[in-house]
PDB file of C-alpha atoms in Angstrom:
ATOM      1  CA  UNK A   1      -4.986  35.506  30.824  1.00 82.00           C
ATOM      2  CA  UNK A   2      -4.799  37.128  27.387  1.00 91.00           C
ATOM      3  CA  UNK A   3      -5.120  34.689  24.502  1.00 92.00           C
ATOM      4  CA  UNK A   4      -1.896  35.720  22.781  1.00 92.00           C
ATOM      5  CA  UNK A   5       0.185  35.434  25.943  1.00 94.00           C
ATOM      6  CA  UNK A   6      -1.333  32.073  26.879  1.00 94.00           C
ATOM      7  CA  UNK A   7      -0.589  30.739  23.402  1.00 94.00           C
ATOM      8  CA  UNK A   8       3.074  31.739  23.679  1.00 95.00           C
ATOM      9  CA  UNK A   9       3.333  29.969  27.050  1.00 95.00           C
ATOM     10  CA  UNK A  10       1.673  26.820  25.668  1.00 95.00           C
ATOM     11  CA  UNK A  11       3.904  26.615  22.583  1.00 94.00           C
ATOM     12  CA  UNK A  12       7.024  27.229  24.670  1.00 94.00           C
ATOM     13  CA  UNK A  13       6.007  24.357  26.962  1.00 93.00           C
ATOM     14  CA  UNK A  14       5.525  22.066  23.961  1.00 90.00           C
ATOM     15  CA  UNK A  15       8.995  22.940  22.690  1.00 88.00           C
ATOM     16  CA  UNK A  16      10.285  22.060  26.141  1.00 87.00           C
ATOM     17  CA  UNK A  17       8.680  18.626  25.726  1.00 85.00           C
ATOM     18  CA  UNK A  18      10.805  18.213  22.562  1.00 76.00           C
ATOM     19  CA  UNK A  19       7.824  17.633  20.282  1.00 78.00           C
ATOM     20  CA  UNK A  20       8.612  17.892  16.570  1.00 76.00           C
ATOM     21  CA  UNK A  21       8.615  21.221  14.747  1.00 81.00           C
ATOM     22  CA  UNK A  22       5.733  20.012  12.564  1.00 80.00           C
ATOM     23  CA  UNK A  23       3.651  19.399  15.692  1.00 86.00           C
ATOM     24  CA  UNK A  24       4.523  22.894  16.972  1.00 91.00           C
ATOM     25  CA  UNK A  25       3.370  24.366  13.655  1.00 91.00           C
ATOM     26  CA  UNK A  26       0.143  22.339  13.881  1.00 92.00           C
ATOM     27  CA  UNK A  27      -0.619  23.675  17.375  1.00 94.00           C
ATOM     28  CA  UNK A  28       0.353  27.225  16.421  1.00 95.00           C
ATOM     29  CA  UNK A  29      -1.820  27.293  13.295  1.00 96.00           C
ATOM     30  CA  UNK A  30      -5.048  26.182  14.940  1.00 96.00           C
ATOM     31  CA  UNK A  31      -4.560  28.071  18.195  1.00 95.00           C
ATOM     32  CA  UNK A  32      -3.871  31.314  16.314  1.00 96.00           C
ATOM     33  CA  UNK A  33      -6.842  30.731  14.039  1.00 96.00           C
ATOM     34  CA  UNK A  34      -9.196  30.202  16.973  1.00 96.00           C
ATOM     35  CA  UNK A  35      -7.763  33.219  18.828  1.00 96.00           C
ATOM     36  CA  UNK A  36      -8.300  35.340  15.709  1.00 96.00           C
ATOM     37  CA  UNK A  37     -11.893  34.102  15.424  1.00 96.00           C
ATOM     38  CA  UNK A  38     -12.903  34.956  19.007  1.00 95.00           C
ATOM     39  CA  UNK A  39     -10.970  38.265  18.853  1.00 95.00           C
ATOM     40  CA  UNK A  40     -13.267  39.324  16.014  1.00 95.00           C
ATOM     41  CA  UNK A  41     -16.111  38.704  18.457  1.00 94.00           C
ATOM     42  CA  UNK A  42     -14.455  41.018  20.981  1.00 94.00           C
ATOM     43  CA  UNK A  43     -13.025  38.237  23.171  1.00 94.00           C
ATOM     44  CA  UNK A  44      -9.340  38.650  24.052  1.00 93.00           C
ATOM     45  CA  UNK A  45      -9.066  36.897  27.417  1.00 92.00           C
ATOM     46  CA  UNK A  46      -9.350  33.130  28.019  1.00 88.00           C
ATOM     47  CA  UNK A  47     -11.600  33.839  31.010  1.00 88.00           C
ATOM     48  CA  UNK A  48     -14.239  35.122  28.577  1.00 93.00           C
ATOM     49  CA  UNK A  49     -14.057  32.187  26.142  1.00 93.00           C
ATOM     50  CA  UNK A  50     -17.006  29.789  26.403  1.00 95.00           C
ATOM     51  CA  UNK A  51     -17.846  26.351  25.054  1.00 94.00           C
ATOM     52  CA  UNK A  52     -20.328  28.081  22.754  1.00 95.00           C
ATOM     53  CA  UNK A  53     -17.471  30.048  21.184  1.00 96.00           C
ATOM     54  CA  UNK A  54     -15.611  26.829  20.443  1.00 96.00           C
ATOM     55  CA  UNK A  55     -18.705  25.109  19.039  1.00 94.00           C
ATOM     56  CA  UNK A  56     -19.426  28.087  16.799  1.00 95.00           C
ATOM     57  CA  UNK A  57     -15.834  28.109  15.551  1.00 95.00           C
ATOM     58  CA  UNK A  58     -15.802  24.385  14.771  1.00 95.00           C
ATOM     59  CA  UNK A  59     -19.223  23.992  13.198  1.00 93.00           C
ATOM     60  CA  UNK A  60     -20.236  27.429  11.905  1.00 94.00           C
ATOM     61  CA  UNK A  61     -16.870  28.848  10.896  1.00 94.00           C
ATOM     62  CA  UNK A  62     -14.870  25.784   9.815  1.00 93.00           C
ATOM     63  CA  UNK A  63     -17.465  23.235   8.725  1.00 90.00           C
ATOM     64  CA  UNK A  64     -20.142  25.547   7.286  1.00 92.00           C
ATOM     65  CA  UNK A  65     -18.420  28.761   6.185  1.00 93.00           C
ATOM     66  CA  UNK A  66     -15.012  27.432   5.141  1.00 92.00           C
ATOM     67  CA  UNK A  67     -16.375  24.007   4.165  1.00 91.00           C
ATOM     68  CA  UNK A  68     -13.351  22.155   5.536  1.00 90.00           C
ATOM     69  CA  UNK A  69     -13.383  18.378   5.919  1.00 87.00           C
ATOM     70  CA  UNK A  70     -14.626  16.733   9.106  1.00 88.00           C
ATOM     71  CA  UNK A  71     -11.188  15.313   9.792  1.00 85.00           C
ATOM     72  CA  UNK A  72      -9.770  18.861   9.665  1.00 90.00           C
ATOM     73  CA  UNK A  73     -12.395  20.074  12.132  1.00 92.00           C
ATOM     74  CA  UNK A  74     -11.366  17.227  14.418  1.00 91.00           C
ATOM     75  CA  UNK A  75      -7.687  18.181  14.061  1.00 92.00           C
ATOM     76  CA  UNK A  76      -8.427  21.783  15.032  1.00 94.00           C
ATOM     77  CA  UNK A  77     -10.424  20.634  18.064  1.00 95.00           C
ATOM     78  CA  UNK A  78      -7.539  18.459  19.266  1.00 93.00           C
ATOM     79  CA  UNK A  79      -5.078  21.360  19.046  1.00 94.00           C
ATOM     80  CA  UNK A  80      -7.344  23.778  20.886  1.00 96.00           C
ATOM     81  CA  UNK A  81      -8.168  21.162  23.528  1.00 95.00           C
ATOM     82  CA  UNK A  82      -4.456  20.563  24.169  1.00 95.00           C
ATOM     83  CA  UNK A  83      -3.960  24.324  24.627  1.00 95.00           C
ATOM     84  CA  UNK A  84      -7.024  24.580  26.860  1.00 94.00           C
ATOM     85  CA  UNK A  85      -6.074  21.600  29.039  1.00 94.00           C
ATOM     86  CA  UNK A  86      -2.516  22.854  29.510  1.00 94.00           C
ATOM     87  CA  UNK A  87      -3.769  26.216  30.780  1.00 94.00           C
ATOM     88  CA  UNK A  88      -6.172  24.528  33.216  1.00 93.00           C
ATOM     89  CA  UNK A  89      -3.463  22.131  34.429  1.00 93.00           C
ATOM     90  CA  UNK A  90      -1.205  25.101  35.200  1.00 93.00           C
ATOM     91  CA  UNK A  91      -4.126  26.944  36.875  1.00 93.00           C
ATOM     92  CA  UNK A  92      -4.113  29.805  34.376  1.00 93.00           C
ATOM     93  CA  UNK A  93      -7.841  29.227  33.793  1.00 92.00           C
ATOM     94  CA  UNK A  94     -10.500  27.555  36.004  1.00 91.00           C
ATOM     95  CA  UNK A  95     -11.967  25.102  33.497  1.00 91.00           C
ATOM     96  CA  UNK A  96     -11.454  23.403  30.134  1.00 92.00           C
ATOM     97  CA  UNK A  97     -14.211  24.432  27.740  1.00 92.00           C
ATOM     98  CA  UNK A  98     -13.094  21.810  25.194  1.00 92.00           C
ATOM     99  CA  UNK A  99     -14.142  19.081  27.636  1.00 91.00           C
ATOM    100  CA  UNK A 100     -17.661  20.525  27.721  1.00 92.00           C
ATOM    101  CA  UNK A 101     -18.392  19.635  24.100  1.00 89.00           C
ATOM    102  CA  UNK A 102     -18.218  16.347  22.215  1.00 86.00           C
ATOM    103  CA  UNK A 103     -15.248  15.633  20.007  1.00 82.00           C
ATOM    104  CA  UNK A 104     -16.216  16.304  16.356  1.00 82.00           C
ATOM    105  CA  UNK A 105     -16.884  13.129  14.396  1.00 79.00           C
ATOM    106  CA  UNK A 106     -14.320  12.347  11.715  1.00 70.00           C
ATOM    107  CA  UNK A 107     -16.547  10.222   9.516  1.00 64.00           C
ATOM    108  CA  UNK A 108     -15.646   6.766   8.213  1.00 62.00           C
ATOM    109  CA  UNK A 109     -14.106   7.492   4.845  1.00 65.00           C
ATOM    110  CA  UNK A 110     -12.263   4.448   3.498  1.00 65.00           C
ATOM    111  CA  UNK A 111      -8.732   5.407   2.390  1.00 71.00           C
ATOM    112  CA  UNK A 112      -8.329   5.569  -1.381  1.00 82.00           C
ATOM    113  CA  UNK A 113      -5.748   3.155  -2.844  1.00 87.00           C
ATOM    114  CA  UNK A 114      -4.222   2.677  -6.289  1.00 90.00           C
ATOM    115  CA  UNK A 115      -5.224  -0.186  -8.544  1.00 90.00           C
ATOM    116  CA  UNK A 116      -2.554  -2.464 -10.023  1.00 90.00           C
ATOM    117  CA  UNK A 117      -3.117  -0.818 -13.413  1.00 92.00           C
ATOM    118  CA  UNK A 118      -2.560   2.668 -11.966  1.00 92.00           C
ATOM    119  CA  UNK A 119       0.642   1.568 -10.243  1.00 93.00           C
ATOM    120  CA  UNK A 120       1.947   0.053 -13.480  1.00 94.00           C
ATOM    121  CA  UNK A 121       1.073   3.218 -15.423  1.00 93.00           C
ATOM    122  CA  UNK A 122       3.041   5.383 -12.990  1.00 94.00           C
ATOM    123  CA  UNK A 123       6.056   3.088 -12.881  1.00 94.00           C
ATOM    124  CA  UNK A 124       6.103   3.163 -16.681  1.00 94.00           C
ATOM    125  CA  UNK A 125       6.869   6.892 -16.465  1.00 93.00           C
ATOM    126  CA  UNK A 126      10.028   6.087 -14.479  1.00 92.00           C
ATOM    127  CA  UNK A 127      11.608   3.867 -17.118  1.00 91.00           C
ATOM    128  CA  UNK A 128      15.038   5.014 -18.233  1.00 91.00           C
ATOM    129  CA  UNK A 129      18.663   5.135 -17.199  1.00 90.00           C
ATOM    130  CA  UNK A 130      19.043   8.805 -16.253  1.00 92.00           C
ATOM    131  CA  UNK A 131      19.313  10.373 -12.809  1.00 93.00           C
ATOM    132  CA  UNK A 132      15.694  11.543 -12.653  1.00 94.00           C
ATOM    133  CA  UNK A 133      14.243   8.220 -13.829  1.00 95.00           C
ATOM    134  CA  UNK A 134      16.300   6.194 -11.353  1.00 96.00           C
ATOM    135  CA  UNK A 135      15.462   8.569  -8.511  1.00 96.00           C
ATOM    136  CA  UNK A 136      11.732   8.547  -9.168  1.00 96.00           C
ATOM    137  CA  UNK A 137      11.611   4.780  -9.597  1.00 96.00           C
ATOM    138  CA  UNK A 138      13.434   4.437  -6.274  1.00 97.00           C
ATOM    139  CA  UNK A 139      10.967   6.825  -4.616  1.00 96.00           C
ATOM    140  CA  UNK A 140       7.878   5.006  -5.903  1.00 96.00           C
ATOM    141  CA  UNK A 141       9.298   1.571  -5.092  1.00 96.00           C
ATOM    142  CA  UNK A 142      10.194   2.676  -1.571  1.00 96.00           C
ATOM    143  CA  UNK A 143       6.746   4.186  -0.986  1.00 96.00           C
ATOM    144  CA  UNK A 144       4.946   1.111  -2.305  1.00 95.00           C
ATOM    145  CA  UNK A 145       7.235  -1.211  -0.347  1.00 94.00           C
ATOM    146  CA  UNK A 146       7.197   0.566   3.025  1.00 95.00           C
ATOM    147  CA  UNK A 147       4.332   3.070   3.188  1.00 94.00           C
ATOM    148  CA  UNK A 148       6.515   5.796   4.695  1.00 95.00           C
ATOM    149  CA  UNK A 149       5.205   9.360   4.937  1.00 93.00           C
ATOM    150  CA  UNK A 150       6.210  12.209   2.617  1.00 92.00           C
ATOM    151  CA  UNK A 151       8.139  13.980   5.381  1.00 90.00           C
ATOM    152  CA  UNK A 152       9.933  10.710   6.141  1.00 94.00           C
ATOM    153  CA  UNK A 153      10.864  10.282   2.482  1.00 95.00           C
ATOM    154  CA  UNK A 154      12.285  13.810   2.268  1.00 93.00           C
ATOM    155  CA  UNK A 155      14.147  13.433   5.554  1.00 93.00           C
ATOM    156  CA  UNK A 156      15.763  10.080   4.739  1.00 95.00           C
ATOM    157  CA  UNK A 157      19.550  10.209   5.165  1.00 95.00           C
ATOM    158  CA  UNK A 158      22.229   8.162   3.434  1.00 94.00           C
ATOM    159  CA  UNK A 159      23.086   6.718   6.839  1.00 95.00           C
ATOM    160  CA  UNK A 160      19.447   5.645   7.319  1.00 96.00           C
ATOM    161  CA  UNK A 161      19.558   3.195   4.406  1.00 96.00           C
ATOM    162  CA  UNK A 162      21.262  -0.137   5.058  1.00 95.00           C
ATOM    163  CA  UNK A 163      21.224  -1.888   1.687  1.00 93.00           C
ATOM    164  CA  UNK A 164      23.323  -4.808   2.894  1.00 93.00           C
ATOM    165  CA  UNK A 165      20.938  -5.769   5.702  1.00 94.00           C
ATOM    166  CA  UNK A 166      17.763  -4.694   3.901  1.00 94.00           C
ATOM    167  CA  UNK A 167      16.506  -2.127   6.420  1.00 95.00           C
ATOM    168  CA  UNK A 168      15.891   1.609   6.654  1.00 96.00           C
ATOM    169  CA  UNK A 169      15.677   3.849   9.707  1.00 96.00           C
ATOM    170  CA  UNK A 170      12.847   6.366   9.559  1.00 94.00           C
ATOM    171  CA  UNK A 171      12.262   9.418  11.742  1.00 89.00           C
ATOM    172  CA  UNK A 172       8.511   9.898  12.037  1.00 86.00           C
ATOM    173  CA  UNK A 173       6.066  12.080  13.932  1.00 79.00           C
ATOM    174  CA  UNK A 174       7.355  13.419  17.218  1.00 75.00           C
ATOM    175  CA  UNK A 175      10.894  12.574  16.055  1.00 79.00           C
ATOM    176  CA  UNK A 176      10.203   8.925  16.891  1.00 85.00           C
ATOM    177  CA  UNK A 177      12.464   6.524  15.025  1.00 91.00           C
ATOM    178  CA  UNK A 178      11.555   3.098  13.706  1.00 94.00           C
ATOM    179  CA  UNK A 179      13.289   0.392  11.700  1.00 95.00           C
ATOM    180  CA  UNK A 180      11.518  -0.900   8.578  1.00 95.00           C
ATOM    181  CA  UNK A 181      12.615  -3.937   6.539  1.00 94.00           C
ATOM    182  CA  UNK A 182      12.833  -3.486   2.772  1.00 95.00           C
ATOM    183  CA  UNK A 183      12.390  -6.227   0.171  1.00 92.00           C
ATOM    184  CA  UNK A 184      14.750  -7.175  -2.642  1.00 94.00           C
ATOM    185  CA  UNK A 185      13.010  -5.019  -5.284  1.00 95.00           C
ATOM    186  CA  UNK A 186      13.183  -1.977  -3.020  1.00 95.00           C
ATOM    187  CA  UNK A 187      16.852  -2.746  -2.328  1.00 96.00           C
ATOM    188  CA  UNK A 188      17.540  -2.996  -6.057  1.00 96.00           C
ATOM    189  CA  UNK A 189      15.759   0.265  -6.919  1.00 96.00           C
ATOM    190  CA  UNK A 190      17.502   2.153  -4.114  1.00 96.00           C
ATOM    191  CA  UNK A 191      20.851   0.675  -5.111  1.00 95.00           C
ATOM    192  CA  UNK A 192      20.478   1.645  -8.775  1.00 95.00           C
ATOM    193  CA  UNK A 193      19.589   5.208  -7.804  1.00 95.00           C
ATOM    194  CA  UNK A 194      22.453   5.404  -5.304  1.00 93.00           C
ATOM    195  CA  UNK A 195      24.900   4.199  -7.957  1.00 92.00           C
ATOM    196  CA  UNK A 196      24.028   6.975 -10.399  1.00 91.00           C
ATOM    197  CA  UNK A 197      23.693   9.506  -7.557  1.00 90.00           C
ATOM    198  CA  UNK A 198      27.270   8.838  -6.462  1.00 87.00           C
ATOM    199  CA  UNK A 199      28.749   8.599  -9.967  1.00 84.00           C
ATOM    200  CA  UNK A 200      31.424  11.028 -11.118  1.00 69.00           C
ATOM    201  CA  UNK A 201      28.871  12.722 -13.380  1.00 73.00           C
ATOM    202  CA  UNK A 202      27.081  14.130 -10.344  1.00 69.00           C
ATOM    203  CA  UNK A 203      29.365  13.585  -7.339  1.00 68.00           C
ATOM    204  CA  UNK A 204      26.690  14.654  -4.875  1.00 76.00           C
ATOM    205  CA  UNK A 205      27.891  15.258  -1.313  1.00 82.00           C
ATOM    206  CA  UNK A 206      24.516  15.783   0.380  1.00 88.00           C
ATOM    207  CA  UNK A 207      23.712  13.688   3.452  1.00 92.00           C
ATOM    208  CA  UNK A 208      20.134  13.270   2.213  1.00 94.00           C
ATOM    209  CA  UNK A 209      19.181  10.248   0.146  1.00 95.00           C
ATOM    210  CA  UNK A 210      16.772  11.899  -2.269  1.00 95.00           C
ATOM    211  CA  UNK A 211      18.188  15.043  -3.867  1.00 94.00           C
ATOM    212  CA  UNK A 212      18.033  17.018  -7.098  1.00 91.00           C
ATOM    213  CA  UNK A 213      20.886  17.025  -9.628  1.00 86.00           C
ATOM    214  CA  UNK A 214      22.520  19.916  -7.746  1.00 87.00           C
ATOM    215  CA  UNK A 215      22.590  17.956  -4.497  1.00 88.00           C
ATOM    216  CA  UNK A 216      19.816  19.842  -2.707  1.00 90.00           C
ATOM    217  CA  UNK A 217      17.440  17.854  -0.531  1.00 92.00           C
ATOM    218  CA  UNK A 218      14.035  17.256  -2.124  1.00 93.00           C
ATOM    219  CA  UNK A 219      11.471  19.497  -0.447  1.00 90.00           C
ATOM    220  CA  UNK A 220       7.829  18.545   0.097  1.00 88.00           C
ATOM    221  CA  UNK A 221       6.632  20.991  -2.637  1.00 89.00           C
ATOM    222  CA  UNK A 222       9.166  19.439  -5.035  1.00 92.00           C
ATOM    223  CA  UNK A 223       7.892  15.936  -4.263  1.00 93.00           C
ATOM    224  CA  UNK A 224       4.330  17.180  -4.848  1.00 91.00           C
ATOM    225  CA  UNK A 225       5.416  18.539  -8.248  1.00 92.00           C
ATOM    226  CA  UNK A 226       7.053  15.216  -9.140  1.00 94.00           C
ATOM    227  CA  UNK A 227       3.842  13.318  -8.392  1.00 92.00           C
ATOM    228  CA  UNK A 228       1.769  15.856 -10.327  1.00 91.00           C
ATOM    229  CA  UNK A 229       3.993  15.354 -13.377  1.00 92.00           C
ATOM    230  CA  UNK A 230       3.879  11.555 -13.075  1.00 93.00           C
ATOM    231  CA  UNK A 231       0.090  11.699 -12.784  1.00 91.00           C
ATOM    232  CA  UNK A 232      -0.275  13.842 -15.906  1.00 90.00           C
ATOM    233  CA  UNK A 233       2.094  11.663 -17.948  1.00 91.00           C
ATOM    234  CA  UNK A 234       0.278   8.517 -16.758  1.00 90.00           C
ATOM    235  CA  UNK A 235      -3.075   9.850 -17.917  1.00 88.00           C
ATOM    236  CA  UNK A 236      -4.716   9.394 -14.511  1.00 85.00           C
ATOM    237  CA  UNK A 237      -7.701  11.708 -14.529  1.00 75.00           C
ATOM    238  CA  UNK A 238      -9.179  12.990 -11.287  1.00 69.00           C
ATOM    239  CA  UNK A 239      -7.205  10.631  -9.069  1.00 68.00           C
ATOM    240  CA  UNK A 240      -5.134  11.881  -6.165  1.00 75.00           C
ATOM    241  CA  UNK A 241      -1.496  10.906  -6.633  1.00 82.00           C
ATOM    242  CA  UNK A 242       0.360  11.585  -3.407  1.00 85.00           C
ATOM    243  CA  UNK A 243       2.602   9.925  -0.851  1.00 87.00           C
ATOM    244  CA  UNK A 244      -0.477   9.394   1.289  1.00 88.00           C
ATOM    245  CA  UNK A 245      -2.208   7.375  -1.424  1.00 91.00           C
ATOM    246  CA  UNK A 246       0.935   5.266  -1.817  1.00 93.00           C
ATOM    247  CA  UNK A 247       0.906   4.822   1.965  1.00 92.00           C
ATOM    248  CA  UNK A 248      -2.710   3.655   1.873  1.00 91.00           C
ATOM    249  CA  UNK A 249      -1.920   1.308  -1.015  1.00 92.00           C
ATOM    250  CA  UNK A 250       0.981  -0.271   0.863  1.00 92.00           C
ATOM    251  CA  UNK A 251      -1.109  -0.817   4.000  1.00 91.00           C
ATOM    252  CA  UNK A 252      -4.089  -2.313   2.180  1.00 89.00           C
ATOM    253  CA  UNK A 253      -1.880  -4.575   0.045  1.00 90.00           C
ATOM    254  CA  UNK A 254       0.084  -5.693   3.106  1.00 90.00           C
ATOM    255  CA  UNK A 255      -3.114  -6.900   4.768  1.00 87.00           C
ATOM    256  CA  UNK A 256      -4.512  -8.404   1.552  1.00 84.00           C
ATOM    257  CA  UNK A 257      -1.352 -10.484   1.190  1.00 86.00           C
ATOM    258  CA  UNK A 258      -1.751 -11.956   4.662  1.00 84.00           C
ATOM    259  CA  UNK A 259       0.137  -9.443   6.811  1.00 86.00           C
ATOM    260  CA  UNK A 260      -1.147  -8.894  10.351  1.00 87.00           C
ATOM    261  CA  UNK A 261      -2.389  -5.578  11.665  1.00 88.00           C
ATOM    262  CA  UNK A 262       0.011  -5.462  14.617  1.00 91.00           C
ATOM    263  CA  UNK A 263       3.190  -5.615  12.525  1.00 92.00           C
ATOM    264  CA  UNK A 264       1.583  -3.142  10.099  1.00 91.00           C
ATOM    265  CA  UNK A 265       1.053  -0.720  12.982  1.00 92.00           C
ATOM    266  CA  UNK A 266       4.779  -0.834  13.770  1.00 93.00           C
ATOM    267  CA  UNK A 267       5.797  -0.394  10.131  1.00 93.00           C
ATOM    268  CA  UNK A 268       3.422   2.543   9.622  1.00 92.00           C
ATOM    269  CA  UNK A 269       4.481   4.254  12.843  1.00 91.00           C
ATOM    270  CA  UNK A 270       0.946   4.502  14.237  1.00 89.00           C
ATOM    271  CA  UNK A 271       0.775   5.144  17.979  1.00 85.00           C
ATOM    272  CA  UNK A 272      -2.880   4.072  18.027  1.00 84.00           C
ATOM    273  CA  UNK A 273      -4.067   0.761  16.538  1.00 86.00           C
ATOM    274  CA  UNK A 274      -7.390   2.430  15.676  1.00 81.00           C
ATOM    275  CA  UNK A 275      -5.621   4.382  12.928  1.00 80.00           C
ATOM    276  CA  UNK A 276      -4.262   1.173  11.416  1.00 84.00           C
ATOM    277  CA  UNK A 277      -7.682  -0.510  11.556  1.00 82.00           C
ATOM    278  CA  UNK A 278      -8.973   1.847   8.857  1.00 77.00           C
ATOM    279  CA  UNK A 279      -7.222  -0.365   6.334  1.00 77.00           C
ATOM    280  CA  UNK A 280      -9.333  -3.372   7.342  1.00 74.00           C
ATOM    281  CA  UNK A 281     -12.222  -2.008   5.262  1.00 73.00           C
ATOM    282  CA  UNK A 282     -12.526  -4.242   2.205  1.00 67.00           C
ATOM    283  CA  UNK A 283     -14.853  -4.015  -0.776  1.00 63.00           C
ATOM    284  CA  UNK A 284     -16.881  -7.030  -1.966  1.00 66.00           C
ATOM    285  CA  UNK A 285     -14.276  -8.174  -4.495  1.00 72.00           C
ATOM    286  CA  UNK A 286     -11.489  -7.975  -1.897  1.00 70.00           C
ATOM    287  CA  UNK A 287     -13.568  -9.920   0.622  1.00 70.00           C
ATOM    288  CA  UNK A 288     -14.166 -12.628  -2.004  1.00 74.00           C
ATOM    289  CA  UNK A 289     -10.419 -12.795  -2.739  1.00 77.00           C
ATOM    290  CA  UNK A 290      -9.564 -13.175   0.939  1.00 70.00           C
ATOM    291  CA  UNK A 291     -12.304 -15.759   1.416  1.00 70.00           C
ATOM    292  CA  UNK A 292     -11.059 -17.849  -1.513  1.00 78.00           C
ATOM    293  CA  UNK A 293      -7.548 -17.712  -0.095  1.00 75.00           C
ATOM    294  CA  UNK A 294      -8.307 -18.507   3.535  1.00 70.00           C
ATOM    295  CA  UNK A 295     -11.660 -20.273   3.953  1.00 69.00           C
ATOM    296  CA  UNK A 296     -10.966 -23.539   5.853  1.00 69.00           C
ATOM    297  CA  UNK A 297     -13.181 -25.879   3.830  1.00 66.00           C
ATOM    298  CA  UNK A 298     -11.336 -25.276   0.564  1.00 63.00           C
ATOM    299  CA  UNK A 299      -7.865 -24.657   1.939  1.00 63.00           C
ATOM    300  CA  UNK A 300      -7.428 -27.367   4.581  1.00 60.00           C
ATOM    301  CA  UNK A 301      -7.549 -31.127   4.131  1.00 60.00           C
ATOM    302  CA  UNK A 302     -10.706 -32.203   5.963  1.00 56.00           C
ATOM    303  CA  UNK A 303     -11.114 -35.376   3.864  1.00 53.00           C
ATOM    304  CA  UNK A 304     -14.564 -34.173   2.847  1.00 54.00           C
TER     305      UNK A 304
END
């Protein structure tokens, strides 16, 4: 079967499974990229694709030539394997070449988190009573208090936020929904933003929670620009300021304050506990803090 035709069949099947549009784009990007790579080698039919082609693509093309991160190589492998396995399952091809090679290692990079000083510096840039200040303070407070993803932040609806009961409904990967509790400071920040958002000065009718002054939903590039501006005004040099870093900071802080990994998994929307376990990596100072807080000799009455 020709690579282009098989890709169309695979993506159509995934749409039939009602996977999210972001997942479809993920599959399409990596499958097309691999098909383009082997086509340049004169291979146009899946029957002619070998495990060596896939290995060369992953390690020579992506890792060596393009110098992409190991986690990105792993992501590409997963997409191509899903395509490959689907074709074998439907008997379009006799074997799955992706199963003939080992899954690329992702490495054990500990997620970067913000320090308390960095958080304070960024919140300082959101002081003020105007629309933009209230919106950005609400965004940062929500991210720090829930760890939601950037796409989840942009997609949050007015109807998803229940201020009275202190919960939000989030639509995550694969269009899976989850309920997340929000604390009093998050409630207050969201409420203050909502008040100015709905005032007669703006009278915004959009169904989305986070919008610009014209009522348009905040896009992912716009959110990226907001964080870039906050970073520059805060004087943070060389540090990545993104929703993902806020997400990491929430998760690490949740565990450091005594939260358990199982409830964190539910809040973060992780389907696999292994993903959540990345946040268990502590540095020496953090280990000392946790030890001082929880070691039984000093914290329980043993009458010693």
